[in-house]
């Protein structure tokens, strides 16, 4: 019966779904020593049980969990040096017997333990624009991260266990998607490719990164899957 929303200035609010009355609000940028980015906060906050997950990427915390009833802080993951928030939204995945939350800042993709916020792994993405704008996609044991640079659309294999974490680069692809992201359908990835000369909606082989054009003349956009079709805006 409640709605949770972050505005472009990092204000997370809890609203009564029936009336719109505000129950609580928290400025996560102020609370966790962060600053807004060029085009404003674009994250869709994530609900996990009693927690609201957000990514201020500030001096005090990279990712945080707020109590969804009160807005109080439940946990904070440690900050990353010189990191700031980007335009992605977090996802919950299970790998190596662990539930973790995966997202990206402006320079790193990362995973944290869902219950505690413990930072499990990070991977640097040294791209010119320092913008990771597309939400990660998880499939099997891997995470696909896209960006506005063709060199940094990358599939990472995750190996997580009690002995520690290992993240390895499986492949990079001739695929450029700075926003809009990709979807996984029937074992393949689909999204808009901004590569000059190969722009359009494409399918990507998750094992090799091979790109197959499906429809030309379109580049970045948002996708949703329903009833065996991909709807692309």
Coordinates of C-alpha atoms in Angstrom, one line a residue:
X1 CA 0.0 0.0 0.0
X2 CA 3.0 2.3 -0.3
X3 CA 5.0 3.9 -3.1
X4 CA 8.7 4.6 -3.0
X5 CA 10.4 7.1 -5.2
X6 CA 13.7 9.0 -5.6
X7 CA 13.6 12.3 -7.3
X8 CA 16.4 13.9 -9.4
X9 CA 17.9 15.5 -6.3
X10 CA 18.3 12.3 -4.3
X11 CA 15.2 12.7 -2.1
X12 CA 13.8 9.3 -1.4
X13 CA 10.1 9.4 -0.3
X14 CA 7.5 7.0 0.9
X15 CA 4.0 7.8 -0.1
X16 CA 0.6 6.4 0.8
X17 CA -0.6 4.7 -2.5
X18 CA -4.2 5.6 -2.0
X19 CA -3.9 9.3 -1.0
X20 CA -0.4 10.4 -2.0
X21 CA 0.3 11.5 1.5
X22 CA 4.0 11.5 2.4
X23 CA 4.9 9.1 5.2
X24 CA 8.7 9.9 5.3
X25 CA 11.4 11.4 3.2
X26 CA 15.2 11.2 3.3
X27 CA 17.8 13.2 1.3
X28 CA 20.3 10.3 0.7
X29 CA 22.9 12.6 -0.9
X30 CA 23.0 14.8 2.2
X31 CA 22.9 11.8 4.6
X32 CA 25.7 9.9 2.9
X33 CA 28.0 12.7 1.7
X34 CA 27.2 12.5 -2.0
X35 CA 26.5 14.9 -4.8
X36 CA 24.1 14.8 -7.7
X37 CA 25.3 14.1 -11.2
X38 CA 25.0 16.0 -14.5
X39 CA 21.5 14.8 -15.5
X40 CA 20.2 14.2 -12.0
X41 CA 19.5 11.1 -10.1
X42 CA 17.8 8.5 -12.3
X43 CA 17.9 5.4 -10.1
X44 CA 14.7 3.4 -9.5
X45 CA 15.0 2.4 -5.8
X46 CA 14.7 -1.3 -5.1
X47 CA 12.5 -2.9 -2.4
X48 CA 14.0 -6.0 -0.7
X49 CA 11.8 -7.2 2.2
X50 CA 11.8 -4.4 4.7
X51 CA 14.6 -2.5 3.0
X52 CA 14.6 0.3 0.4
X53 CA 17.9 0.1 -1.6
X54 CA 19.5 3.2 -3.0
X55 CA 23.0 4.1 -4.4
X56 CA 24.2 7.6 -3.3
X57 CA 27.8 6.7 -4.0
X58 CA 29.0 9.2 -1.5
X59 CA 31.9 9.8 0.9
X60 CA 30.1 7.8 3.6
X61 CA 28.6 4.9 1.6
X62 CA 28.4 3.4 -1.9
X63 CA 25.0 1.7 -1.5
X64 CA 22.5 1.9 1.4
X65 CA 19.5 0.1 2.8
X66 CA 16.7 2.2 4.4
X67 CA 13.9 0.9 6.6
X68 CA 10.9 1.0 4.4
X69 CA 8.6 1.9 7.3
X70 CA 10.7 4.8 8.7
X71 CA 13.5 5.7 6.4
X72 CA 16.2 5.0 9.0
X73 CA 19.4 3.5 7.8
X74 CA 19.7 -0.4 8.1
X75 CA 23.1 -0.8 6.5
X76 CA 25.7 1.0 4.5
X77 CA 28.2 -0.5 2.1
X78 CA 31.7 1.1 2.2
X79 CA 32.4 4.0 -0.2
X80 CA 34.6 3.6 -3.3
X81 CA 37.3 6.2 -3.8
X82 CA 36.5 8.8 -6.5
X83 CA 33.2 7.1 -7.2
X84 CA 29.9 8.9 -7.8
X85 CA 26.4 7.7 -8.6
X86 CA 25.4 7.0 -12.2
X87 CA 22.1 6.4 -14.0
X88 CA 21.6 2.7 -13.3
X89 CA 19.2 0.9 -11.1
X90 CA 20.1 -2.1 -8.8
X91 CA 19.0 -5.7 -9.3
X92 CA 18.9 -8.6 -6.9
X93 CA 20.5 -11.9 -8.1
X94 CA 21.6 -15.2 -6.6
X95 CA 25.1 -16.5 -7.4
X96 CA 27.4 -18.9 -5.6
X97 CA 24.7 -19.5 -2.9
X98 CA 24.5 -15.8 -2.1
X99 CA 21.8 -13.2 -2.6
X100 CA 23.4 -10.0 -3.7
X101 CA 22.5 -6.6 -5.1
X102 CA 24.3 -5.6 -8.4
X103 CA 24.5 -2.1 -9.8
X104 CA 27.0 0.4 -11.2
X105 CA 28.4 3.8 -10.4
X106 CA 30.2 6.1 -12.8
X107 CA 33.4 4.1 -12.9
X108 CA 32.6 0.6 -11.4
X109 CA 30.2 -2.2 -11.4
X110 CA 29.8 -3.9 -8.1
X111 CA 27.9 -6.4 -6.0
X112 CA 27.0 -6.2 -2.3
X113 CA 25.6 -8.8 0.1
X114 CA 21.8 -8.2 0.2
X115 CA 21.4 -8.8 4.0
X116 CA 24.4 -6.8 5.3
X117 CA 25.6 -4.5 2.5
X118 CA 29.1 -6.1 2.6
X119 CA 31.0 -5.2 -0.6
X120 CA 31.6 -8.6 -2.4
X121 CA 33.2 -7.4 -5.6
X122 CA 33.9 -4.4 -7.8
X123 CA 35.2 -4.0 -11.4
X124 CA 36.5 -0.9 -12.9
X125 CA 35.2 0.5 -16.2
X126 CA 37.7 3.1 -17.4
X127 CA 35.5 4.9 -20.0
X128 CA 36.0 8.4 -21.3
X129 CA 32.6 9.8 -20.3
X130 CA 32.6 8.2 -16.8
X131 CA 29.0 7.2 -17.4
X132 CA 27.4 3.8 -16.8
X133 CA 23.8 4.5 -17.6
X134 CA 22.2 1.1 -18.3
X135 CA 21.0 -1.3 -15.6
X136 CA 23.0 -4.5 -15.4
X137 CA 21.5 -7.8 -16.7
X138 CA 22.1 -11.1 -14.9
X139 CA 22.0 -14.5 -16.5
X140 CA 23.2 -17.8 -15.2
X141 CA 26.5 -16.9 -13.4
X142 CA 27.2 -13.7 -15.3
X143 CA 26.5 -10.0 -15.4
X144 CA 26.3 -7.9 -18.6
X145 CA 27.3 -4.3 -18.3
X146 CA 26.9 -1.9 -21.2
X147 CA 28.2 1.7 -21.6
X148 CA 28.6 4.5 -24.1
X149 CA 31.9 3.0 -25.1
X150 CA 32.2 0.0 -27.4
X151 CA 35.2 -1.3 -25.4
X152 CA 33.2 -1.5 -22.2
X153 CA 30.1 -3.5 -23.0
X154 CA 31.4 -6.5 -21.1
X155 CA 30.2 -9.9 -19.8
X156 CA 31.6 -10.8 -16.4
X157 CA 31.6 -14.3 -14.9
X158 CA 31.0 -14.4 -11.1
X159 CA 32.5 -17.0 -8.8
X160 CA 31.3 -16.4 -5.3
X161 CA 31.7 -18.6 -2.3
X162 CA 32.7 -18.8 1.4
X163 CA 36.4 -18.7 0.4
X164 CA 36.0 -15.4 -1.4
X165 CA 34.9 -13.8 -4.7
X166 CA 36.3 -13.9 -8.2
X167 CA 35.1 -11.8 -11.1
X168 CA 36.6 -12.4 -14.6
X169 CA 36.0 -10.8 -17.9
X170 CA 34.5 -13.3 -20.3
X171 CA 34.2 -11.1 -23.4
X172 CA 33.7 -7.6 -24.6
X173 CA 31.4 -6.8 -27.5
X174 CA 31.2 -4.4 -30.5
X175 CA 28.1 -3.0 -28.8
X176 CA 27.4 0.5 -27.6
X177 CA 24.5 1.2 -25.3
X178 CA 24.8 4.1 -22.9
X179 CA 21.1 4.1 -21.9
X180 CA 18.1 2.0 -22.3
X181 CA 20.0 -1.2 -21.6
X182 CA 19.3 -4.7 -22.7
X183 CA 16.9 -7.6 -21.9
X184 CA 17.5 -11.3 -21.8
X185 CA 15.0 -13.5 -23.7
X186 CA 15.3 -17.2 -24.4
X187 CA 19.0 -17.2 -23.6
X188 CA 19.9 -14.2 -25.8
X189 CA 20.4 -10.5 -25.1
X190 CA 18.6 -7.9 -27.0
X191 CA 19.0 -4.1 -27.1
X192 CA 19.7 -1.0 -29.1
X193 CA 23.2 -0.6 -30.6
X194 CA 24.6 2.9 -31.1
X195 CA 27.6 1.7 -33.1
X196 CA 28.0 3.8 -36.3
X197 CA 27.4 1.5 -39.3
X198 CA 25.8 -1.2 -37.2
X199 CA 23.1 0.7 -35.4
X200 CA 19.7 -0.8 -34.7
X201 CA 18.1 -3.4 -32.5
X202 CA 20.5 -6.4 -32.1
X203 CA 20.7 -9.8 -30.6
X204 CA 23.8 -10.7 -28.6
X205 CA 25.1 -14.2 -28.0
X206 CA 25.8 -14.4 -24.3
X207 CA 28.5 -17.0 -24.7
X208 CA 30.6 -15.1 -27.3
X209 CA 29.4 -11.5 -27.5
X210 CA 28.6 -11.9 -31.3
X211 CA 26.2 -9.2 -32.4
X212 CA 23.4 -9.9 -35.0
X213 CA 21.3 -7.0 -36.3
X214 CA 17.6 -7.4 -36.2
X215 CA 16.2 -4.0 -37.2
X216 CA 18.2 -1.0 -38.5
X217 CA 17.6 2.7 -38.0
X218 CA 17.0 2.6 -34.3
X219 CA 19.6 3.1 -31.5
X220 CA 19.1 3.6 -27.8
X221 CA 15.7 2.8 -26.3
X222 CA 13.9 1.0 -23.5
X223 CA 12.6 -2.5 -23.8
X224 CA 10.0 -4.6 -22.0
X225 CA 9.2 -8.3 -22.7
X226 CA 5.6 -9.6 -22.7
X227 CA 3.8 -12.5 -24.4
X228 CA 6.8 -13.5 -26.5
X229 CA 7.4 -10.1 -27.9
X230 CA 9.9 -7.3 -27.1
X231 CA 8.3 -3.9 -27.0
X232 CA 10.9 -1.2 -27.8
X233 CA 10.6 2.5 -27.2

